[in-house]
Amino acid sequence: MELEDARDLGDDDVTKGPWTPEEDSILRSLVMAQGPRNWTTIASCIPGRSGKSCRLRWLNQLSPAVKSGPFSAEEDAVILWAHMQYGNKWASIAKHLPGR
């Protein structure tokens, strides 16, 4: 099978790339109404997005538990300390920054 043929077997209905503000708004509304569970059901209301994609978008970007904005001086110090301990192992460093 040629590489081009293998790509043709993919799901044409799957949206890849950045989320639109409208998709974010729909996802927020659905999670507020149904809770952060049953991602397949939530995804069925957002054409082209999978349950996994919805779950990751919520957990990493949209959840109120996620801190956004610049790092505080304390967080900067934690990052510098953790980098000295772990090097470029960013997943290990991130464990010291809850909500980030």
Tab-separated table of C-alpha atoms in Angstrom:
chain	number	residue	atom	x	y	z
A	1	MET	CA	0.000	0.000	0.000
A	2	GLU	CA	1.334	3.422	-0.937
A	3	LEU	CA	1.665	6.144	1.715
A	4	GLU	CA	-0.865	8.290	-0.144
A	5	ASP	CA	-3.353	5.407	-0.077
A	6	ALA	CA	-2.887	4.955	3.671
A	7	ARG	CA	-3.630	8.625	4.258
A	8	ASP	CA	-6.839	8.281	2.264
A	9	LEU	CA	-8.074	5.732	4.806
A	10	GLY	CA	-8.173	8.426	7.507
A	11	ASP	CA	-11.385	9.965	8.775
A	12	ASP	CA	-12.219	12.994	6.620
A	13	ASP	CA	-14.702	14.174	9.244
A	14	VAL	CA	-11.997	14.800	11.859
A	15	THR	CA	-11.029	18.432	12.373
A	16	LYS	CA	-7.335	19.006	12.947
A	17	GLY	CA	-5.677	22.214	13.943
A	18	PRO	CA	-6.615	25.067	16.225
A	19	TRP	CA	-9.927	25.208	18.014
A	20	THR	CA	-12.206	28.089	17.092
A	21	PRO	CA	-13.667	30.395	19.748
A	22	GLU	CA	-17.091	28.978	18.838
A	23	GLU	CA	-15.909	25.397	19.485
A	24	ASP	CA	-14.414	26.487	22.824
A	25	SER	CA	-17.703	28.121	23.785
A	26	ILE	CA	-19.698	25.005	22.891
A	27	LEU	CA	-17.277	22.797	24.825
A	28	ARG	CA	-17.486	25.035	27.912
A	29	SER	CA	-21.295	24.988	27.795
A	30	LEU	CA	-21.460	21.219	27.395
A	31	VAL	CA	-19.026	20.554	30.235
A	32	MET	CA	-20.892	22.969	32.509
A	33	ALA	CA	-24.182	21.223	31.694
A	34	GLN	CA	-22.980	17.599	31.760
A	35	GLY	CA	-19.788	17.707	33.801
A	36	PRO	CA	-16.303	16.757	32.643
A	37	ARG	CA	-17.099	13.156	31.721
A	38	ASN	CA	-18.552	11.116	28.866
A	39	TRP	CA	-16.366	12.853	26.312
A	40	THR	CA	-17.782	10.818	23.425
A	41	THR	CA	-21.233	12.287	24.051
A	42	ILE	CA	-19.785	15.788	24.355
A	43	ALA	CA	-17.803	15.314	21.126
A	44	SER	CA	-20.954	14.299	19.266
A	45	CYS	CA	-22.136	17.916	19.666
A	46	ILE	CA	-18.916	19.389	18.229
A	47	PRO	CA	-18.623	18.257	14.596
A	48	GLY	CA	-15.194	16.952	13.678
A	49	ARG	CA	-13.796	16.759	17.222
A	50	SER	CA	-13.144	13.463	18.982
A	51	GLY	CA	-13.856	12.687	22.601
A	52	LYS	CA	-10.127	12.577	23.272
A	53	SER	CA	-9.634	15.961	21.632
A	54	CYS	CA	-12.438	17.473	23.724
A	55	ARG	CA	-11.049	15.984	26.933
A	56	LEU	CA	-7.529	17.271	26.245
A	57	ARG	CA	-8.796	20.727	25.277
A	58	TRP	CA	-10.771	20.936	28.522
A	59	LEU	CA	-8.043	19.594	30.817
A	60	ASN	CA	-5.152	21.555	29.290
A	61	GLN	CA	-6.753	24.821	28.184
A	62	LEU	CA	-10.307	25.583	29.280
A	63	SER	CA	-10.790	24.141	32.753
A	64	PRO	CA	-11.030	26.801	35.469
A	65	ALA	CA	-8.366	24.796	37.351
A	66	VAL	CA	-5.779	25.684	34.682
A	67	LYS	CA	-3.745	28.766	35.528
A	68	SER	CA	-2.946	31.018	32.596
A	69	GLY	CA	-0.962	34.192	32.250
A	70	PRO	CA	2.616	34.953	33.202
A	71	PHE	CA	4.436	32.884	35.789
A	72	SER	CA	4.741	34.416	39.247
A	73	ALA	CA	8.158	35.073	40.793
A	74	GLU	CA	7.616	32.007	42.993
A	75	GLU	CA	6.783	29.847	39.966
A	76	ASP	CA	9.878	31.159	38.162
A	77	ALA	CA	12.002	30.108	41.143
A	78	VAL	CA	10.400	26.646	41.159
A	79	ILE	CA	11.073	26.267	37.427
A	80	LEU	CA	14.731	27.254	37.824
A	81	TRP	CA	15.197	24.896	40.777
A	82	ALA	CA	13.422	22.015	39.031
A	83	HIS	CA	15.404	22.559	35.833
A	84	MET	CA	18.627	22.231	37.830
A	85	GLN	CA	17.278	18.964	39.276
A	86	TYR	CA	15.754	17.418	36.137
A	87	GLY	CA	17.382	19.156	33.181
A	88	ASN	CA	15.021	19.390	30.214
A	89	LYS	CA	12.555	16.805	31.575
A	90	TRP	CA	9.620	19.201	31.384
A	91	ALA	CA	6.991	16.670	32.434
A	92	SER	CA	8.899	16.184	35.698
A	93	ILE	CA	9.237	19.942	36.132
A	94	ALA	CA	5.522	20.448	35.475
A	95	LYS	CA	4.664	18.200	38.427
A	96	HIS	CA	5.981	20.987	40.669
A	97	LEU	CA	3.591	23.532	39.108
A	98	PRO	CA	0.031	22.389	39.882
A	99	GLY	CA	-2.571	23.914	37.603
A	100	ARG	CA	-0.077	24.826	34.893
